[in-house]
PDB file of C-alpha atoms in Angstrom:
ATOM      1  CA  UNK T   1     -77.428 192.979  31.722  1.00 36.00           C
ATOM      2  CA  UNK T   2     -80.507 191.443  33.335  1.00 37.00           C
ATOM      3  CA  UNK T   3     -84.160 192.255  33.461  1.00 37.00           C
ATOM      4  CA  UNK T   4     -83.545 194.151  36.672  1.00 35.00           C
ATOM      5  CA  UNK T   5     -82.323 197.115  34.598  1.00 35.00           C
ATOM      6  CA  UNK T   6     -85.753 197.774  33.097  1.00 38.00           C
ATOM      7  CA  UNK T   7     -86.964 201.221  33.954  1.00 40.00           C
ATOM      8  CA  UNK T   8     -90.550 201.819  34.978  1.00 40.00           C
ATOM      9  CA  UNK T   9     -90.178 205.110  33.094  1.00 40.00           C
ATOM     10  CA  UNK T  10     -89.760 203.334  29.727  1.00 41.00           C
ATOM     11  CA  UNK T  11     -91.898 204.596  26.902  1.00 41.00           C
ATOM     12  CA  UNK T  12     -93.657 202.023  24.675  1.00 42.00           C
ATOM     13  CA  UNK T  13     -92.965 202.344  20.960  1.00 41.00           C
ATOM     14  CA  UNK T  14     -95.811 203.900  18.996  1.00 39.00           C
ATOM     15  CA  UNK T  15     -94.627 203.686  15.372  1.00 36.00           C
ATOM     16  CA  UNK T  16     -95.543 200.181  14.129  1.00 37.00           C
ATOM     17  CA  UNK T  17     -98.384 197.702  14.654  1.00 38.00           C
ATOM     18  CA  UNK T  18     -99.391 196.849  18.219  1.00 43.00           C
ATOM     19  CA  UNK T  19     -98.596 193.374  19.507  1.00 44.00           C
ATOM     20  CA  UNK T  20    -102.006 191.690  19.700  1.00 46.00           C
ATOM     21  CA  UNK T  21    -102.760 189.330  22.595  1.00 41.00           C
ATOM     22  CA  UNK T  22    -103.701 186.504  20.238  1.00 41.00           C
ATOM     23  CA  UNK T  23    -100.392 186.765  18.367  1.00 57.00           C
ATOM     24  CA  UNK T  24     -98.344 185.755  21.412  1.00 69.00           C
ATOM     25  CA  UNK T  25     -98.351 182.077  22.384  1.00 73.00           C
ATOM     26  CA  UNK T  26     -96.471 179.834  24.809  1.00 76.00           C
ATOM     27  CA  UNK T  27     -94.057 178.815  22.051  1.00 80.00           C
ATOM     28  CA  UNK T  28     -92.820 182.415  21.907  1.00 78.00           C
ATOM     29  CA  UNK T  29     -91.172 181.667  25.249  1.00 81.00           C
ATOM     30  CA  UNK T  30     -89.180 178.859  23.670  1.00 91.00           C
ATOM     31  CA  UNK T  31     -86.033 178.673  21.605  1.00 94.00           C
ATOM     32  CA  UNK T  32     -85.494 176.194  18.790  1.00 93.00           C
ATOM     33  CA  UNK T  33     -82.333 174.987  17.131  1.00 89.00           C
ATOM     34  CA  UNK T  34     -81.800 173.597  13.623  1.00 79.00           C
ATOM     35  CA  UNK T  35     -81.619 170.072  15.045  1.00 82.00           C
ATOM     36  CA  UNK T  36     -85.201 170.310  16.269  1.00 86.00           C
ATOM     37  CA  UNK T  37     -84.571 170.759  19.995  1.00 90.00           C
ATOM     38  CA  UNK T  38     -87.025 173.089  21.712  1.00 93.00           C
ATOM     39  CA  UNK T  39     -86.011 174.716  24.990  1.00 94.00           C
ATOM     40  CA  UNK T  40     -88.650 176.405  27.133  1.00 93.00           C
ATOM     41  CA  UNK T  41     -89.436 177.790  30.544  1.00 92.00           C
ATOM     42  CA  UNK T  42     -90.634 175.158  32.987  1.00 91.00           C
ATOM     43  CA  UNK T  43     -88.645 172.365  31.356  1.00 95.00           C
ATOM     44  CA  UNK T  44     -86.946 170.076  33.878  1.00 96.00           C
ATOM     45  CA  UNK T  45     -83.171 169.887  34.180  1.00 94.00           C
ATOM     46  CA  UNK T  46     -83.324 166.225  33.052  1.00 95.00           C
ATOM     47  CA  UNK T  47     -85.431 167.055  29.967  1.00 95.00           C
ATOM     48  CA  UNK T  48     -83.000 169.771  28.949  1.00 94.00           C
ATOM     49  CA  UNK T  49     -79.980 167.511  29.383  1.00 92.00           C
ATOM     50  CA  UNK T  50     -81.622 164.802  27.256  1.00 93.00           C
ATOM     51  CA  UNK T  51     -82.264 167.310  24.467  1.00 92.00           C
ATOM     52  CA  UNK T  52     -78.977 169.185  24.269  1.00 90.00           C
ATOM     53  CA  UNK T  53     -76.508 167.337  26.505  1.00 88.00           C
ATOM     54  CA  UNK T  54     -74.660 168.326  29.644  1.00 91.00           C
ATOM     55  CA  UNK T  55     -73.662 171.877  30.424  1.00 90.00           C
ATOM     56  CA  UNK T  56     -70.071 172.813  29.577  1.00 89.00           C
ATOM     57  CA  UNK T  57     -69.475 175.299  32.400  1.00 90.00           C
ATOM     58  CA  UNK T  58     -71.210 177.327  35.108  1.00 89.00           C
ATOM     59  CA  UNK T  59     -71.283 180.848  36.442  1.00 86.00           C
ATOM     60  CA  UNK T  60     -71.377 179.783  40.068  1.00 77.00           C
ATOM     61  CA  UNK T  61     -72.303 182.987  41.874  1.00 78.00           C
ATOM     62  CA  UNK T  62     -75.709 183.086  40.129  1.00 80.00           C
ATOM     63  CA  UNK T  63     -76.056 179.387  39.200  1.00 85.00           C
ATOM     64  CA  UNK T  64     -76.086 179.881  35.429  1.00 91.00           C
ATOM     65  CA  UNK T  65     -75.397 176.714  33.442  1.00 93.00           C
ATOM     66  CA  UNK T  66     -73.587 177.254  30.149  1.00 93.00           C
ATOM     67  CA  UNK T  67     -74.437 175.098  27.139  1.00 91.00           C
ATOM     68  CA  UNK T  68     -73.404 175.350  23.502  1.00 88.00           C
ATOM     69  CA  UNK T  69     -75.690 178.119  22.290  1.00 90.00           C
ATOM     70  CA  UNK T  70     -77.412 179.228  25.474  1.00 92.00           C
ATOM     71  CA  UNK T  71     -77.279 179.804  29.196  1.00 94.00           C
ATOM     72  CA  UNK T  72     -79.854 178.400  31.613  1.00 96.00           C
ATOM     73  CA  UNK T  73     -80.928 179.205  35.156  1.00 95.00           C
ATOM     74  CA  UNK T  74     -83.017 176.726  37.132  1.00 94.00           C
ATOM     75  CA  UNK T  75     -85.362 177.255  40.034  1.00 92.00           C
ATOM     76  CA  UNK T  76     -86.519 174.102  41.803  1.00 91.00           C
ATOM     77  CA  UNK T  77     -84.900 172.016  39.017  1.00 92.00           C
ATOM     78  CA  UNK T  78     -87.013 173.768  36.327  1.00 94.00           C
ATOM     79  CA  UNK T  79     -85.820 176.252  33.695  1.00 95.00           C
ATOM     80  CA  UNK T  80     -86.825 179.760  34.774  1.00 93.00           C
ATOM     81  CA  UNK T  81     -84.452 181.745  32.543  1.00 96.00           C
ATOM     82  CA  UNK T  82     -82.937 181.240  29.100  1.00 96.00           C
ATOM     83  CA  UNK T  83     -80.192 183.606  27.972  1.00 95.00           C
ATOM     84  CA  UNK T  84     -78.033 184.171  24.919  1.00 95.00           C
ATOM     85  CA  UNK T  85     -75.213 186.713  25.178  1.00 91.00           C
ATOM     86  CA  UNK T  86     -72.429 187.961  22.974  1.00 87.00           C
ATOM     87  CA  UNK T  87     -69.974 185.681  24.810  1.00 85.00           C
ATOM     88  CA  UNK T  88     -72.200 182.552  24.684  1.00 82.00           C
ATOM     89  CA  UNK T  89     -70.449 179.853  22.601  1.00 82.00           C
ATOM     90  CA  UNK T  90     -72.417 179.098  19.386  1.00 88.00           C
ATOM     91  CA  UNK T  91     -74.739 182.010  20.202  1.00 89.00           C
ATOM     92  CA  UNK T  92     -76.509 181.830  16.812  1.00 91.00           C
ATOM     93  CA  UNK T  93     -77.647 178.223  17.363  1.00 91.00           C
ATOM     94  CA  UNK T  94     -81.064 179.033  18.874  1.00 94.00           C
ATOM     95  CA  UNK T  95     -83.883 181.308  17.671  1.00 94.00           C
ATOM     96  CA  UNK T  96     -87.380 182.098  18.885  1.00 92.00           C
ATOM     97  CA  UNK T  97     -90.419 180.597  17.167  1.00 87.00           C
ATOM     98  CA  UNK T  98     -90.700 183.859  15.218  1.00 89.00           C
ATOM     99  CA  UNK T  99     -87.116 183.471  13.976  1.00 92.00           C
ATOM    100  CA  UNK T 100     -85.430 186.045  16.211  1.00 94.00           C
ATOM    101  CA  UNK T 101     -81.970 185.302  17.568  1.00 94.00           C
ATOM    102  CA  UNK T 102     -78.504 186.643  18.268  1.00 95.00           C
ATOM    103  CA  UNK T 103     -77.398 189.203  15.656  1.00 95.00           C
ATOM    104  CA  UNK T 104     -80.870 190.024  14.336  1.00 96.00           C
ATOM    105  CA  UNK T 105     -81.762 193.695  14.085  1.00 97.00           C
ATOM    106  CA  UNK T 106     -84.003 195.886  16.201  1.00 96.00           C
ATOM    107  CA  UNK T 107     -86.313 196.295  13.206  1.00 95.00           C
ATOM    108  CA  UNK T 108     -86.508 192.472  12.852  1.00 95.00           C
ATOM    109  CA  UNK T 109     -87.682 192.310  16.479  1.00 94.00           C
ATOM    110  CA  UNK T 110     -90.318 195.017  15.942  1.00 92.00           C
ATOM    111  CA  UNK T 111     -91.520 193.275  12.776  1.00 91.00           C
ATOM    112  CA  UNK T 112     -91.810 189.925  14.619  1.00 90.00           C
ATOM    113  CA  UNK T 113     -93.173 191.083  17.985  1.00 88.00           C
ATOM    114  CA  UNK T 114     -94.659 194.514  17.419  1.00 85.00           C
ATOM    115  CA  UNK T 115     -94.512 197.654  19.480  1.00 84.00           C
ATOM    116  CA  UNK T 116     -95.896 196.446  22.811  1.00 83.00           C
ATOM    117  CA  UNK T 117     -92.416 196.373  24.330  1.00 85.00           C
ATOM    118  CA  UNK T 118     -90.612 198.991  26.366  1.00 87.00           C
ATOM    119  CA  UNK T 119     -87.473 200.486  24.893  1.00 91.00           C
ATOM    120  CA  UNK T 120     -84.746 201.660  27.244  1.00 90.00           C
ATOM    121  CA  UNK T 121     -81.312 203.107  26.682  1.00 92.00           C
ATOM    122  CA  UNK T 122     -78.998 202.546  29.637  1.00 88.00           C
ATOM    123  CA  UNK T 123     -75.299 203.386  29.466  1.00 87.00           C
ATOM    124  CA  UNK T 124     -75.527 203.594  25.679  1.00 86.00           C
ATOM    125  CA  UNK T 125     -77.140 200.167  25.235  1.00 91.00           C
ATOM    126  CA  UNK T 126     -80.640 199.980  23.770  1.00 95.00           C
ATOM    127  CA  UNK T 127     -82.967 197.235  24.980  1.00 94.00           C
ATOM    128  CA  UNK T 128     -86.552 196.185  24.425  1.00 94.00           C
ATOM    129  CA  UNK T 129     -88.624 194.181  26.893  1.00 90.00           C
ATOM    130  CA  UNK T 130     -92.019 192.600  26.388  1.00 89.00           C
ATOM    131  CA  UNK T 131     -93.856 191.908  29.653  1.00 87.00           C
ATOM    132  CA  UNK T 132     -96.649 189.327  29.794  1.00 85.00           C
ATOM    133  CA  UNK T 133     -99.002 187.825  32.293  1.00 84.00           C
ATOM    134  CA  UNK T 134    -100.581 184.434  31.649  1.00 82.00           C
ATOM    135  CA  UNK T 135    -104.381 184.591  31.957  1.00 80.00           C
ATOM    136  CA  UNK T 136    -106.628 181.894  33.447  1.00 80.00           C
ATOM    137  CA  UNK T 137    -107.530 180.924  29.871  1.00 79.00           C
ATOM    138  CA  UNK T 138    -103.863 180.295  29.019  1.00 74.00           C
ATOM    139  CA  UNK T 139    -103.503 183.391  26.823  1.00 75.00           C
ATOM    140  CA  UNK T 140    -101.090 186.217  27.488  1.00 77.00           C
ATOM    141  CA  UNK T 141    -101.942 189.804  28.202  1.00 76.00           C
ATOM    142  CA  UNK T 142     -99.369 192.461  27.595  1.00 78.00           C
ATOM    143  CA  UNK T 143     -98.457 194.555  30.599  1.00 78.00           C
ATOM    144  CA  UNK T 144     -97.778 198.268  30.325  1.00 73.00           C
ATOM    145  CA  UNK T 145     -95.651 198.049  33.478  1.00 70.00           C
ATOM    146  CA  UNK T 146     -94.615 195.330  35.887  1.00 65.00           C
ATOM    147  CA  UNK T 147     -96.709 197.282  38.395  1.00 72.00           C
ATOM    148  CA  UNK T 148     -99.777 196.064  36.416  1.00 73.00           C
ATOM    149  CA  UNK T 149     -98.959 192.476  37.346  1.00 72.00           C
ATOM    150  CA  UNK T 150    -101.521 190.750  39.541  1.00 74.00           C
ATOM    151  CA  UNK T 151     -99.576 187.593  40.449  1.00 78.00           C
ATOM    152  CA  UNK T 152     -95.823 187.209  39.978  1.00 80.00           C
ATOM    153  CA  UNK T 153     -96.222 183.467  39.255  1.00 82.00           C
ATOM    154  CA  UNK T 154     -97.990 184.417  36.007  1.00 82.00           C
ATOM    155  CA  UNK T 155     -95.355 186.953  34.868  1.00 87.00           C
ATOM    156  CA  UNK T 156     -92.999 186.291  31.945  1.00 89.00           C
ATOM    157  CA  UNK T 157     -90.642 188.505  29.990  1.00 91.00           C
ATOM    158  CA  UNK T 158     -88.861 188.519  26.658  1.00 93.00           C
ATOM    159  CA  UNK T 159     -85.933 190.968  26.598  1.00 94.00           C
ATOM    160  CA  UNK T 160     -83.255 191.852  24.096  1.00 96.00           C
ATOM    161  CA  UNK T 161     -80.309 194.268  24.113  1.00 96.00           C
ATOM    162  CA  UNK T 162     -78.642 195.679  21.012  1.00 97.00           C
ATOM    163  CA  UNK T 163     -75.171 196.808  20.004  1.00 95.00           C
ATOM    164  CA  UNK T 164     -74.407 200.203  18.427  1.00 94.00           C
ATOM    165  CA  UNK T 165     -75.491 198.811  15.029  1.00 95.00           C
ATOM    166  CA  UNK T 166     -78.888 197.775  16.468  1.00 96.00           C
ATOM    167  CA  UNK T 167     -78.137 194.033  16.367  1.00 96.00           C
ATOM    168  CA  UNK T 168     -79.081 191.688  19.230  1.00 97.00           C
ATOM    169  CA  UNK T 169     -76.216 190.989  21.654  1.00 96.00           C
ATOM    170  CA  UNK T 170     -78.396 189.670  24.492  1.00 96.00           C
ATOM    171  CA  UNK T 171     -81.672 187.747  24.543  1.00 96.00           C
ATOM    172  CA  UNK T 172     -83.504 186.624  27.672  1.00 96.00           C
ATOM    173  CA  UNK T 173     -86.718 184.724  28.289  1.00 95.00           C
ATOM    174  CA  UNK T 174     -87.472 184.589  32.009  1.00 94.00           C
ATOM    175  CA  UNK T 175     -90.007 184.476  34.798  1.00 91.00           C
ATOM    176  CA  UNK T 176     -90.485 187.127  37.462  1.00 86.00           C
ATOM    177  CA  UNK T 177     -88.018 185.621  39.935  1.00 86.00           C
ATOM    178  CA  UNK T 178     -85.144 185.787  37.488  1.00 91.00           C
ATOM    179  CA  UNK T 179     -86.156 189.089  35.879  1.00 86.00           C
ATOM    180  CA  UNK T 180     -86.864 191.044  39.056  1.00 79.00           C
ATOM    181  CA  UNK T 181     -86.585 188.831  42.136  1.00 71.00           C
ATOM    182  CA  UNK T 182     -82.897 189.332  42.813  1.00 54.00           C
ATOM    183  CA  UNK T 183     -83.222 187.840  46.303  1.00 46.00           C
ATOM    184  CA  UNK T 184     -84.468 184.539  44.883  1.00 45.00           C
ATOM    185  CA  UNK T 185     -82.020 183.998  41.997  1.00 43.00           C
ATOM    186  CA  UNK T 186     -79.775 181.506  43.846  1.00 45.00           C
ATOM    187  CA  UNK T 187     -82.673 179.184  44.752  1.00 43.00           C
TER     188      UNK T 187
END
């Protein structure tokens, strides 16, 4: 499942607090492990390797590099997508700054990130996606739709999919090119 499955017909949740612009920071686009390593978008391939070692395998047709605990896609030698899936080895190793990771519940996600995301159910799998655009001031504004985006270079997403028990089985932090730019994934 990738960000390309997000429907423009998604309906934002309306039942809990709204995700305020000031409550989302750059670090929310990073994952941390217990050993102190922080992995984030824009990090160079060399920086990542120094922090967590060499990749253990690849998914060649889309250039995904598999590490213990996460999967990485690079564009121009910089991290542009971070993924954790149910088949990722050591998939509970990394969590977001707000403590969300593989196996956490849908309600944990809503409690941590609020209701500014879009909830979809496709083929029986529920997902939530938060769409953001970085402002000139370095803050993030929440987008109601990717159609609200002014410049794709400023677009970021945080997406999660859940199993039938509402526990995370997929987590993705990505830029526009990975989330929606299917023609540019292999660059």
